[in-house]
Amino acid sequence: MHNVKKWVIDIILVLIGNALLAFGYAAFAIPINLIVGGATGVALLLSHMISLDYAIIVFIINMFMLVLGYFILGKKFAAGTVLSSFAFPFFLSVFESMPQLARISNDILLCTIYAGIFIGLGLGIVFRLGYSTGGMDVPPLILHKTTHISVATLINVFDTLILLSQVFFSSFEGILYGIITVFISNAVLDRMILLGEKNLQVLVISSKHNEIAEAIFKEIDRGCTFVNVTTGYFQYQQQAVLCVMNNREYAKTHQVVMDIDPTAFIIGSEIHSVKGRGFTLPNIDLDKKDFIE
């Protein structure tokens, strides 16, 4: 039942992501002839050479890339991407049939910014689920698998190459605006992928590590891990307290540590994608003894 519910939610979110992506293109990029990247950019480029509607070309590109992704990235990738491969061209056609969308704004800079925002939001929602929108997302994902370079960085590179390939069909100014859209969309994409996952990793080095850990358990309701450390100058071997918490809890934690040991050394660093007890799993009830020590 849980898997069915998750599957239904994923389908809804993938459809929303593709709708936002198509809206960004249809409402802001295409009406002002903004040069864009991705499968839509390739389709616009090919539409200058062959007499086919670019929405149909996008569909053909998506199908080709879907097959390529199936063989290189596996069945799970293809299963999660097949919906986007059909949904994006569908939403693109629907939004194109609404003439009022073509009159939202004639300001090229405004359209450039909002095209980047909506494209980034759409991609971010789909990528966050571990799926792809298909099309020209597939080559960056394949390269990411082998090189481990950031997906957003690889998309930037591919989109920039696609933009430059349209130099014969557009002005240099149009390409510059297109590059702005690419960078805005990928900045939003990065933010969407990490949305809600920013936390702090706090390391406390103190001779009163036991007292500090106990206070964090009781007053902050966070778990701790003891880490063996050796001080640099005196070469003392002792334990440090390692704890992960959200930003709102840091000020209180800092005060708790200072109350116990004003000379404690505290390091706080931003981290992402925390999994486990207190974050993606429920807390352990310390009043109960039905858990393994």
PDB file of C-alpha atoms in Angstrom:
ATOM      1  CA  MET A   1       0.000   0.000   0.000  1.00  0.00           C
ATOM      2  CA  HIS A   2       2.862   2.332   0.888  1.00  0.00           C
ATOM      3  CA  ASN A   3       4.559   1.647  -2.474  1.00  0.00           C
ATOM      4  CA  VAL A   4       1.319   2.338  -4.361  1.00  0.00           C
ATOM      5  CA  LYS A   5       0.871   5.651  -2.519  1.00  0.00           C
ATOM      6  CA  LYS A   6       4.468   6.677  -3.261  1.00  0.00           C
ATOM      7  CA  TRP A   7       4.041   5.687  -6.909  1.00  0.00           C
ATOM      8  CA  VAL A   8       0.884   7.798  -7.253  1.00  0.00           C
ATOM      9  CA  ILE A   9       2.565  10.810  -5.569  1.00  0.00           C
ATOM     10  CA  ASP A  10       5.603  10.431  -7.854  1.00  0.00           C
ATOM     11  CA  ILE A  11       3.367  10.392 -10.948  1.00  0.00           C
ATOM     12  CA  ILE A  12       1.553  13.554  -9.824  1.00  0.00           C
ATOM     13  CA  LEU A  13       4.831  15.365  -9.080  1.00  0.00           C
ATOM     14  CA  VAL A  14       6.390  14.276 -12.394  1.00  0.00           C
ATOM     15  CA  LEU A  15       3.341  15.662 -14.223  1.00  0.00           C
ATOM     16  CA  ILE A  16       3.562  18.942 -12.268  1.00  0.00           C
ATOM     17  CA  GLY A  17       7.290  19.190 -13.041  1.00  0.00           C
ATOM     18  CA  ASN A  18       6.732  18.652 -16.759  1.00  0.00           C
ATOM     19  CA  ALA A  19       3.841  21.124 -16.771  1.00  0.00           C
ATOM     20  CA  LEU A  20       6.053  23.817 -15.197  1.00  0.00           C
ATOM     21  CA  LEU A  21       8.840  23.003 -17.644  1.00  0.00           C
ATOM     22  CA  ALA A  22       6.523  23.246 -20.654  1.00  0.00           C
ATOM     23  CA  PHE A  23       4.958  26.439 -19.265  1.00  0.00           C
ATOM     24  CA  GLY A  24       8.382  28.069 -19.002  1.00  0.00           C
ATOM     25  CA  TYR A  25       9.060  27.339 -22.664  1.00  0.00           C
ATOM     26  CA  ALA A  26       5.575  28.080 -24.055  1.00  0.00           C
ATOM     27  CA  ALA A  27       4.793  31.221 -22.031  1.00  0.00           C
ATOM     28  CA  PHE A  28       8.186  32.939 -21.867  1.00  0.00           C
ATOM     29  CA  ALA A  29      10.857  31.441 -24.113  1.00  0.00           C
ATOM     30  CA  ILE A  30       9.131  30.599 -27.381  1.00  0.00           C
ATOM     31  CA  PRO A  31       6.881  33.717 -27.816  1.00  0.00           C
ATOM     32  CA  ILE A  32       9.936  36.011 -27.871  1.00  0.00           C
ATOM     33  CA  ASN A  33      12.039  33.529 -29.898  1.00  0.00           C
ATOM     34  CA  LEU A  34      14.393  33.064 -26.983  1.00  0.00           C
ATOM     35  CA  ILE A  35      17.208  30.659 -27.722  1.00  0.00           C
ATOM     36  CA  VAL A  36      16.927  27.707 -25.325  1.00  0.00           C
ATOM     37  CA  GLY A  37      18.822  24.537 -24.513  1.00  0.00           C
ATOM     38  CA  GLY A  38      17.669  20.972 -23.987  1.00  0.00           C
ATOM     39  CA  ALA A  39      15.565  18.929 -26.384  1.00  0.00           C
ATOM     40  CA  THR A  40      13.473  22.016 -27.157  1.00  0.00           C
ATOM     41  CA  GLY A  41      16.602  23.885 -28.269  1.00  0.00           C
ATOM     42  CA  VAL A  42      17.641  20.995 -30.513  1.00  0.00           C
ATOM     43  CA  ALA A  43      14.095  20.824 -31.885  1.00  0.00           C
ATOM     44  CA  LEU A  44      14.061  24.550 -32.671  1.00  0.00           C
ATOM     45  CA  LEU A  45      17.409  24.123 -34.426  1.00  0.00           C
ATOM     46  CA  LEU A  46      16.156  21.155 -36.494  1.00  0.00           C
ATOM     47  CA  SER A  47      12.885  22.948 -37.329  1.00  0.00           C
ATOM     48  CA  HIS A  48      14.961  25.359 -39.445  1.00  0.00           C
ATOM     49  CA  MET A  49      16.108  22.397 -41.558  1.00  0.00           C
ATOM     50  CA  ILE A  50      13.044  20.162 -41.734  1.00  0.00           C
ATOM     51  CA  SER A  51       9.370  21.076 -42.042  1.00  0.00           C
ATOM     52  CA  LEU A  52       8.119  19.546 -38.813  1.00  0.00           C
ATOM     53  CA  ASP A  53       6.521  21.203 -35.806  1.00  0.00           C
ATOM     54  CA  TYR A  54       9.116  21.427 -33.028  1.00  0.00           C
ATOM     55  CA  ALA A  55       6.743  19.758 -30.511  1.00  0.00           C
ATOM     56  CA  ILE A  56       6.798  16.638 -32.739  1.00  0.00           C
ATOM     57  CA  ILE A  57      10.600  16.855 -33.012  1.00  0.00           C
ATOM     58  CA  VAL A  58      10.825  17.073 -29.204  1.00  0.00           C
ATOM     59  CA  PHE A  59       8.752  13.866 -28.970  1.00  0.00           C
ATOM     60  CA  ILE A  60      11.039  12.060 -31.443  1.00  0.00           C
ATOM     61  CA  ILE A  61      14.157  13.189 -29.533  1.00  0.00           C
ATOM     62  CA  ASN A  62      12.569  12.042 -26.256  1.00  0.00           C
ATOM     63  CA  MET A  63      11.826   8.588 -27.670  1.00  0.00           C
ATOM     64  CA  PHE A  64      15.373   8.194 -28.993  1.00  0.00           C
ATOM     65  CA  MET A  65      16.905   9.295 -25.691  1.00  0.00           C
ATOM     66  CA  LEU A  66      14.529   7.041 -23.760  1.00  0.00           C
ATOM     67  CA  VAL A  67      15.814   3.999 -25.646  1.00  0.00           C
ATOM     68  CA  LEU A  68      19.421   5.154 -25.136  1.00  0.00           C
ATOM     69  CA  GLY A  69      18.796   5.653 -21.408  1.00  0.00           C
ATOM     70  CA  TYR A  70      17.170   2.217 -21.145  1.00  0.00           C
ATOM     71  CA  PHE A  71      20.272   0.450 -22.458  1.00  0.00           C
ATOM     72  CA  ILE A  72      22.860   2.542 -20.570  1.00  0.00           C
ATOM     73  CA  LEU A  73      21.107   3.654 -17.367  1.00  0.00           C
ATOM     74  CA  GLY A  74      18.825   0.640 -16.916  1.00  0.00           C
ATOM     75  CA  LYS A  75      15.156  -0.330 -16.716  1.00  0.00           C
ATOM     76  CA  LYS A  76      14.445   1.687 -13.566  1.00  0.00           C
ATOM     77  CA  PHE A  77      15.585   4.874 -15.280  1.00  0.00           C
ATOM     78  CA  ALA A  78      13.435   4.162 -18.337  1.00  0.00           C
ATOM     79  CA  ALA A  79      10.370   3.375 -16.202  1.00  0.00           C
ATOM     80  CA  GLY A  80      10.733   6.670 -14.341  1.00  0.00           C
ATOM     81  CA  THR A  81      11.376   8.665 -17.511  1.00  0.00           C
ATOM     82  CA  VAL A  82       8.778   7.278 -19.909  1.00  0.00           C
ATOM     83  CA  LEU A  83       6.017   9.418 -18.363  1.00  0.00           C
ATOM     84  CA  SER A  84       8.031  12.613 -18.863  1.00  0.00           C
ATOM     85  CA  SER A  85       8.852  11.629 -22.442  1.00  0.00           C
ATOM     86  CA  PHE A  86       5.136  11.766 -23.262  1.00  0.00           C
ATOM     87  CA  ALA A  87       3.991  14.390 -20.733  1.00  0.00           C
ATOM     88  CA  PHE A  88       6.359  17.203 -21.740  1.00  0.00           C
ATOM     89  CA  PRO A  89       5.465  17.276 -25.482  1.00  0.00           C
ATOM     90  CA  PHE A  90       1.767  16.990 -24.490  1.00  0.00           C
ATOM     91  CA  PHE A  91       1.901  19.958 -22.091  1.00  0.00           C
ATOM     92  CA  LEU A  92       3.975  21.916 -24.611  1.00  0.00           C
ATOM     93  CA  SER A  93       1.274  21.425 -27.264  1.00  0.00           C
ATOM     94  CA  VAL A  94      -1.504  22.327 -24.803  1.00  0.00           C
ATOM     95  CA  PHE A  95       0.171  25.566 -23.674  1.00  0.00           C
ATOM     96  CA  GLU A  96       1.017  26.492 -27.264  1.00  0.00           C
ATOM     97  CA  SER A  97      -2.683  26.280 -28.133  1.00  0.00           C
ATOM     98  CA  MET A  98      -3.444  29.033 -25.589  1.00  0.00           C
ATOM     99  CA  PRO A  99      -2.807  32.354 -27.405  1.00  0.00           C
ATOM    100  CA  GLN A 100      -3.127  34.345 -24.167  1.00  0.00           C
ATOM    101  CA  LEU A 101       0.114  32.800 -22.906  1.00  0.00           C
ATOM    102  CA  ALA A 102       2.023  34.374 -25.792  1.00  0.00           C
ATOM    103  CA  ARG A 103       1.040  37.823 -24.534  1.00  0.00           C
ATOM    104  CA  ILE A 104       2.212  37.570 -20.916  1.00  0.00           C
ATOM    105  CA  SER A 105       5.179  39.878 -21.548  1.00  0.00           C
ATOM    106  CA  ASN A 106       7.134  41.356 -24.439  1.00  0.00           C
ATOM    107  CA  ASP A 107      10.081  42.313 -22.234  1.00  0.00           C
ATOM    108  CA  ILE A 108      12.903  40.008 -23.353  1.00  0.00           C
ATOM    109  CA  LEU A 109      14.851  40.268 -20.081  1.00  0.00           C
ATOM    110  CA  LEU A 110      11.757  39.533 -17.987  1.00  0.00           C
ATOM    111  CA  CYS A 111      10.924  36.541 -20.167  1.00  0.00           C
ATOM    112  CA  THR A 112      14.531  35.337 -19.974  1.00  0.00           C
ATOM    113  CA  ILE A 113      14.455  35.374 -16.155  1.00  0.00           C
ATOM    114  CA  TYR A 114      11.052  33.732 -15.780  1.00  0.00           C
ATOM    115  CA  ALA A 115      11.793  31.124 -18.428  1.00  0.00           C
ATOM    116  CA  GLY A 116      14.877  30.148 -16.408  1.00  0.00           C
ATOM    117  CA  ILE A 117      12.885  30.019 -13.161  1.00  0.00           C
ATOM    118  CA  PHE A 118      10.076  27.812 -14.506  1.00  0.00           C
ATOM    119  CA  ILE A 119      12.445  25.530 -16.423  1.00  0.00           C
ATOM    120  CA  GLY A 120      14.592  25.111 -13.284  1.00  0.00           C
ATOM    121  CA  LEU A 121      11.533  24.419 -11.103  1.00  0.00           C
ATOM    122  CA  GLY A 122      10.228  21.792 -13.515  1.00  0.00           C
ATOM    123  CA  LEU A 123      13.578  20.028 -13.879  1.00  0.00           C
ATOM    124  CA  GLY A 124      14.231  20.236 -10.129  1.00  0.00           C
ATOM    125  CA  ILE A 125      10.955  18.534  -9.183  1.00  0.00           C
ATOM    126  CA  VAL A 126      11.559  15.651 -11.588  1.00  0.00           C
ATOM    127  CA  PHE A 127      15.276  15.245 -10.789  1.00  0.00           C
ATOM    128  CA  ARG A 128      14.572  15.349  -7.034  1.00  0.00           C
ATOM    129  CA  LEU A 129      12.451  12.214  -7.450  1.00  0.00           C
ATOM    130  CA  GLY A 130      15.359  10.476  -9.174  1.00  0.00           C
ATOM    131  CA  TYR A 131      13.744  10.597 -12.614  1.00  0.00           C
ATOM    132  CA  SER A 132      14.499  12.533 -15.778  1.00  0.00           C
ATOM    133  CA  THR A 133      12.460  14.670 -18.146  1.00  0.00           C
ATOM    134  CA  GLY A 134      14.013  12.667 -20.958  1.00  0.00           C
ATOM    135  CA  GLY A 135      15.406  14.305 -24.065  1.00  0.00           C
ATOM    136  CA  MET A 136      18.753  16.027 -23.646  1.00  0.00           C
ATOM    137  CA  ASP A 137      18.794  15.299 -19.887  1.00  0.00           C
ATOM    138  CA  VAL A 138      19.924  11.771 -20.749  1.00  0.00           C
ATOM    139  CA  PRO A 139      23.490  12.496 -22.051  1.00  0.00           C
ATOM    140  CA  PRO A 140      24.411  14.509 -18.881  1.00  0.00           C
ATOM    141  CA  LEU A 141      23.026  11.698 -16.680  1.00  0.00           C
ATOM    142  CA  ILE A 142      25.082   9.129 -18.598  1.00  0.00           C
ATOM    143  CA  LEU A 143      28.232  11.237 -18.233  1.00  0.00           C
ATOM    144  CA  HIS A 144      27.443  11.845 -14.539  1.00  0.00           C
ATOM    145  CA  LYS A 145      27.340   8.076 -14.007  1.00  0.00           C
ATOM    146  CA  THR A 146      30.847   7.649 -15.408  1.00  0.00           C
ATOM    147  CA  THR A 147      32.550  10.923 -14.417  1.00  0.00           C
ATOM    148  CA  HIS A 148      30.598  11.859 -11.220  1.00  0.00           C
ATOM    149  CA  ILE A 149      30.566  15.490 -12.374  1.00  0.00           C
ATOM    150  CA  SER A 150      27.530  17.437 -11.098  1.00  0.00           C
ATOM    151  CA  VAL A 151      24.418  16.857 -13.237  1.00  0.00           C
ATOM    152  CA  ALA A 152      23.658  20.602 -13.208  1.00  0.00           C
ATOM    153  CA  THR A 153      27.194  21.369 -14.464  1.00  0.00           C
ATOM    154  CA  LEU A 154      26.907  18.853 -17.301  1.00  0.00           C
ATOM    155  CA  ILE A 155      23.488  20.209 -18.279  1.00  0.00           C
ATOM    156  CA  ASN A 156      25.053  23.688 -18.328  1.00  0.00           C
ATOM    157  CA  VAL A 157      27.741  22.467 -20.734  1.00  0.00           C
ATOM    158  CA  PHE A 158      25.310  20.672 -23.046  1.00  0.00           C
ATOM    159  CA  ASP A 159      22.841  23.569 -23.059  1.00  0.00           C
ATOM    160  CA  THR A 160      25.606  26.070 -23.836  1.00  0.00           C
ATOM    161  CA  LEU A 161      26.755  23.917 -26.776  1.00  0.00           C
ATOM    162  CA  ILE A 162      23.166  23.722 -28.040  1.00  0.00           C
ATOM    163  CA  LEU A 163      22.856  27.504 -27.744  1.00  0.00           C
ATOM    164  CA  LEU A 164      26.083  28.093 -29.652  1.00  0.00           C
ATOM    165  CA  SER A 165      24.946  25.706 -32.416  1.00  0.00           C
ATOM    166  CA  GLN A 166      22.047  28.101 -33.101  1.00  0.00           C
ATOM    167  CA  VAL A 167      24.373  31.009 -33.886  1.00  0.00           C
ATOM    168  CA  PHE A 168      23.503  30.748 -37.614  1.00  0.00           C
ATOM    169  CA  PHE A 169      19.775  31.130 -36.932  1.00  0.00           C
ATOM    170  CA  SER A 170      19.811  33.790 -34.217  1.00  0.00           C
ATOM    171  CA  SER A 171      21.526  36.997 -33.239  1.00  0.00           C
ATOM    172  CA  PHE A 172      24.495  36.960 -30.873  1.00  0.00           C
ATOM    173  CA  GLU A 173      22.368  38.954 -28.406  1.00  0.00           C
ATOM    174  CA  GLY A 174      19.733  36.224 -28.476  1.00  0.00           C
ATOM    175  CA  ILE A 175      22.364  33.638 -27.588  1.00  0.00           C
ATOM    176  CA  LEU A 176      23.554  35.777 -24.660  1.00  0.00           C
ATOM    177  CA  TYR A 177      19.994  35.955 -23.336  1.00  0.00           C
ATOM    178  CA  GLY A 178      19.720  32.195 -23.805  1.00  0.00           C
ATOM    179  CA  ILE A 179      22.861  31.626 -21.732  1.00  0.00           C
ATOM    180  CA  ILE A 180      21.310  33.723 -18.936  1.00  0.00           C
ATOM    181  CA  THR A 181      18.243  31.444 -19.030  1.00  0.00           C
ATOM    182  CA  VAL A 182      20.463  28.351 -18.834  1.00  0.00           C
ATOM    183  CA  PHE A 183      22.368  29.616 -15.786  1.00  0.00           C
ATOM    184  CA  ILE A 184      19.196  30.740 -13.994  1.00  0.00           C
ATOM    185  CA  SER A 185      17.456  27.423 -14.659  1.00  0.00           C
ATOM    186  CA  ASN A 186      20.421  25.404 -13.401  1.00  0.00           C
ATOM    187  CA  ALA A 187      20.771  27.579 -10.279  1.00  0.00           C
ATOM    188  CA  VAL A 188      17.083  26.961  -9.517  1.00  0.00           C
ATOM    189  CA  LEU A 189      17.577  23.255 -10.336  1.00  0.00           C
ATOM    190  CA  ASP A 190      20.376  22.949  -7.770  1.00  0.00           C
ATOM    191  CA  ARG A 191      18.233  24.691  -5.127  1.00  0.00           C
ATOM    192  CA  MET A 192      15.245  22.461  -5.833  1.00  0.00           C
ATOM    193  CA  ILE A 193      17.265  19.250  -5.549  1.00  0.00           C
ATOM    194  CA  LEU A 194      18.589  20.331  -2.122  1.00  0.00           C
ATOM    195  CA  LEU A 195      15.343  21.975  -0.975  1.00  0.00           C
ATOM    196  CA  GLY A 196      14.581  21.219   2.662  1.00  0.00           C
ATOM    197  CA  GLU A 197      17.737  19.132   3.148  1.00  0.00           C
ATOM    198  CA  LYS A 198      20.095  21.762   4.524  1.00  0.00           C
ATOM    199  CA  ASN A 199      21.260  20.967   8.060  1.00  0.00           C
ATOM    200  CA  LEU A 200      24.248  21.634  10.282  1.00  0.00           C
ATOM    201  CA  GLN A 201      26.932  19.206  11.368  1.00  0.00           C
ATOM    202  CA  VAL A 202      28.311  20.280  14.735  1.00  0.00           C
ATOM    203  CA  LEU A 203      31.567  18.981  16.193  1.00  0.00           C
ATOM    204  CA  VAL A 204      32.326  19.842  19.822  1.00  0.00           C
ATOM    205  CA  ILE A 205      35.809  19.205  21.202  1.00  0.00           C
ATOM    206  CA  SER A 206      35.815  19.321  24.990  1.00  0.00           C
ATOM    207  CA  SER A 207      37.063  17.336  27.964  1.00  0.00           C
ATOM    208  CA  LYS A 208      33.454  17.375  29.195  1.00  0.00           C
ATOM    209  CA  HIS A 209      32.170  15.479  26.204  1.00  0.00           C
ATOM    210  CA  ASN A 210      29.979  13.120  28.259  1.00  0.00           C
ATOM    211  CA  GLU A 211      28.146  15.995  29.949  1.00  0.00           C
ATOM    212  CA  ILE A 212      27.725  17.811  26.651  1.00  0.00           C
ATOM    213  CA  ALA A 213      26.340  14.730  24.890  1.00  0.00           C
ATOM    214  CA  GLU A 214      23.874  14.096  27.735  1.00  0.00           C
ATOM    215  CA  ALA A 215      22.708  17.738  27.618  1.00  0.00           C
ATOM    216  CA  ILE A 216      22.191  17.548  23.853  1.00  0.00           C
ATOM    217  CA  PHE A 217      20.155  14.359  24.307  1.00  0.00           C
ATOM    218  CA  LYS A 218      17.917  15.915  26.945  1.00  0.00           C
ATOM    219  CA  GLU A 219      17.649  19.585  25.947  1.00  0.00           C
ATOM    220  CA  ILE A 220      17.979  19.490  22.153  1.00  0.00           C
ATOM    221  CA  ASP A 221      16.539  15.998  21.601  1.00  0.00           C
ATOM    222  CA  ARG A 222      19.276  15.103  19.163  1.00  0.00           C
ATOM    223  CA  GLY A 223      21.464  12.029  19.003  1.00  0.00           C
ATOM    224  CA  CYS A 224      25.252  12.257  19.207  1.00  0.00           C
ATOM    225  CA  THR A 225      28.246  10.237  18.122  1.00  0.00           C
ATOM    226  CA  PHE A 226      31.593  10.171  19.929  1.00  0.00           C
ATOM    227  CA  VAL A 227      34.605  10.627  17.678  1.00  0.00           C
ATOM    228  CA  ASN A 228      38.159   9.842  18.807  1.00  0.00           C
ATOM    229  CA  VAL A 229      40.413  12.872  18.330  1.00  0.00           C
ATOM    230  CA  THR A 230      43.969  13.864  19.209  1.00  0.00           C
ATOM    231  CA  THR A 231      44.691  17.500  20.050  1.00  0.00           C
ATOM    232  CA  GLY A 232      47.423  19.061  17.937  1.00  0.00           C
ATOM    233  CA  TYR A 233      49.615  20.875  20.464  1.00  0.00           C
ATOM    234  CA  PHE A 234      49.498  18.753  23.632  1.00  0.00           C
ATOM    235  CA  GLN A 235      48.714  15.488  21.791  1.00  0.00           C
ATOM    236  CA  TYR A 236      45.896  14.662  24.213  1.00  0.00           C
ATOM    237  CA  GLN A 237      43.710  11.761  23.131  1.00  0.00           C
ATOM    238  CA  GLN A 238      40.047  12.376  23.889  1.00  0.00           C
ATOM    239  CA  GLN A 239      36.576  12.174  22.417  1.00  0.00           C
ATOM    240  CA  ALA A 240      34.644  14.818  20.516  1.00  0.00           C
ATOM    241  CA  VAL A 241      30.870  15.051  20.204  1.00  0.00           C
ATOM    242  CA  LEU A 242      29.450  14.919  16.667  1.00  0.00           C
ATOM    243  CA  CYS A 243      25.834  15.936  16.135  1.00  0.00           C
ATOM    244  CA  VAL A 244      23.602  16.818  13.162  1.00  0.00           C
ATOM    245  CA  MET A 245      20.772  19.309  13.654  1.00  0.00           C
ATOM    246  CA  ASN A 246      18.708  21.894  11.828  1.00  0.00           C
ATOM    247  CA  ASN A 247      19.675  25.574  11.758  1.00  0.00           C
ATOM    248  CA  ARG A 248      17.108  26.594  14.387  1.00  0.00           C
ATOM    249  CA  GLU A 249      18.644  24.265  16.976  1.00  0.00           C
ATOM    250  CA  TYR A 250      22.196  25.549  16.623  1.00  0.00           C
ATOM    251  CA  ALA A 251      21.869  28.656  18.819  1.00  0.00           C
ATOM    252  CA  LYS A 252      20.406  26.640  21.703  1.00  0.00           C
ATOM    253  CA  THR A 253      23.068  23.938  21.283  1.00  0.00           C
ATOM    254  CA  HIS A 254      25.814  26.548  21.346  1.00  0.00           C
ATOM    255  CA  GLN A 255      24.441  27.972  24.583  1.00  0.00           C
ATOM    256  CA  VAL A 256      24.131  24.494  26.161  1.00  0.00           C
ATOM    257  CA  VAL A 257      27.770  23.730  25.324  1.00  0.00           C
ATOM    258  CA  MET A 258      29.000  27.102  26.624  1.00  0.00           C
ATOM    259  CA  ASP A 259      27.137  26.616  29.907  1.00  0.00           C
ATOM    260  CA  ILE A 260      28.965  23.332  30.461  1.00  0.00           C
ATOM    261  CA  ASP A 261      32.392  24.253  29.072  1.00  0.00           C
ATOM    262  CA  PRO A 262      33.107  27.879  28.030  1.00  0.00           C
ATOM    263  CA  THR A 263      36.446  26.751  26.552  1.00  0.00           C
ATOM    264  CA  ALA A 264      34.908  24.120  24.251  1.00  0.00           C
ATOM    265  CA  PHE A 265      35.911  24.217  20.586  1.00  0.00           C
ATOM    266  CA  ILE A 266      32.806  24.160  18.365  1.00  0.00           C
ATOM    267  CA  ILE A 267      32.727  23.654  14.600  1.00  0.00           C
ATOM    268  CA  GLY A 268      29.492  24.046  12.632  1.00  0.00           C
ATOM    269  CA  SER A 269      29.326  23.217   8.916  1.00  0.00           C
ATOM    270  CA  GLU A 270      26.458  23.089   6.427  1.00  0.00           C
ATOM    271  CA  ILE A 271      25.567  19.651   5.097  1.00  0.00           C
ATOM    272  CA  HIS A 272      22.899  18.183   2.815  1.00  0.00           C
ATOM    273  CA  SER A 273      20.949  14.941   2.403  1.00  0.00           C
ATOM    274  CA  VAL A 274      20.859  13.631   5.972  1.00  0.00           C
ATOM    275  CA  LYS A 275      19.231  10.207   6.350  1.00  0.00           C
ATOM    276  CA  GLY A 276      18.493   8.316   9.547  1.00  0.00           C
ATOM    277  CA  ARG A 277      16.973   8.657  13.016  1.00  0.00           C
ATOM    278  CA  GLY A 278      15.505  12.058  13.742  1.00  0.00           C
ATOM    279  CA  PHE A 279      15.482  13.050  10.070  1.00  0.00           C
ATOM    280  CA  THR A 280      14.064  10.414   7.711  1.00  0.00           C
ATOM    281  CA  LEU A 281      13.289   7.873  10.449  1.00  0.00           C
ATOM    282  CA  PRO A 282      11.344   8.435  13.700  1.00  0.00           C
ATOM    283  CA  ASN A 283      13.228   9.188  16.911  1.00  0.00           C
ATOM    284  CA  ILE A 284      13.912   6.392  19.377  1.00  0.00           C
ATOM    285  CA  ASP A 285      11.884   6.701  22.568  1.00  0.00           C
ATOM    286  CA  LEU A 286      14.596   6.671  25.222  1.00  0.00           C
ATOM    287  CA  ASP A 287      12.010   5.929  27.910  1.00  0.00           C
ATOM    288  CA  LYS A 288      11.376   2.549  26.366  1.00  0.00           C
ATOM    289  CA  LYS A 289      13.822  -0.335  26.538  1.00  0.00           C
ATOM    290  CA  ASP A 290      12.637  -2.184  23.438  1.00  0.00           C
ATOM    291  CA  PHE A 291      15.514  -1.037  21.246  1.00  0.00           C
ATOM    292  CA  ILE A 292      18.979  -2.502  20.828  1.00  0.00           C
ATOM    293  CA  GLU A 293      21.713  -0.650  22.674  1.00  0.00           C
TER     294      GLU A 293
END
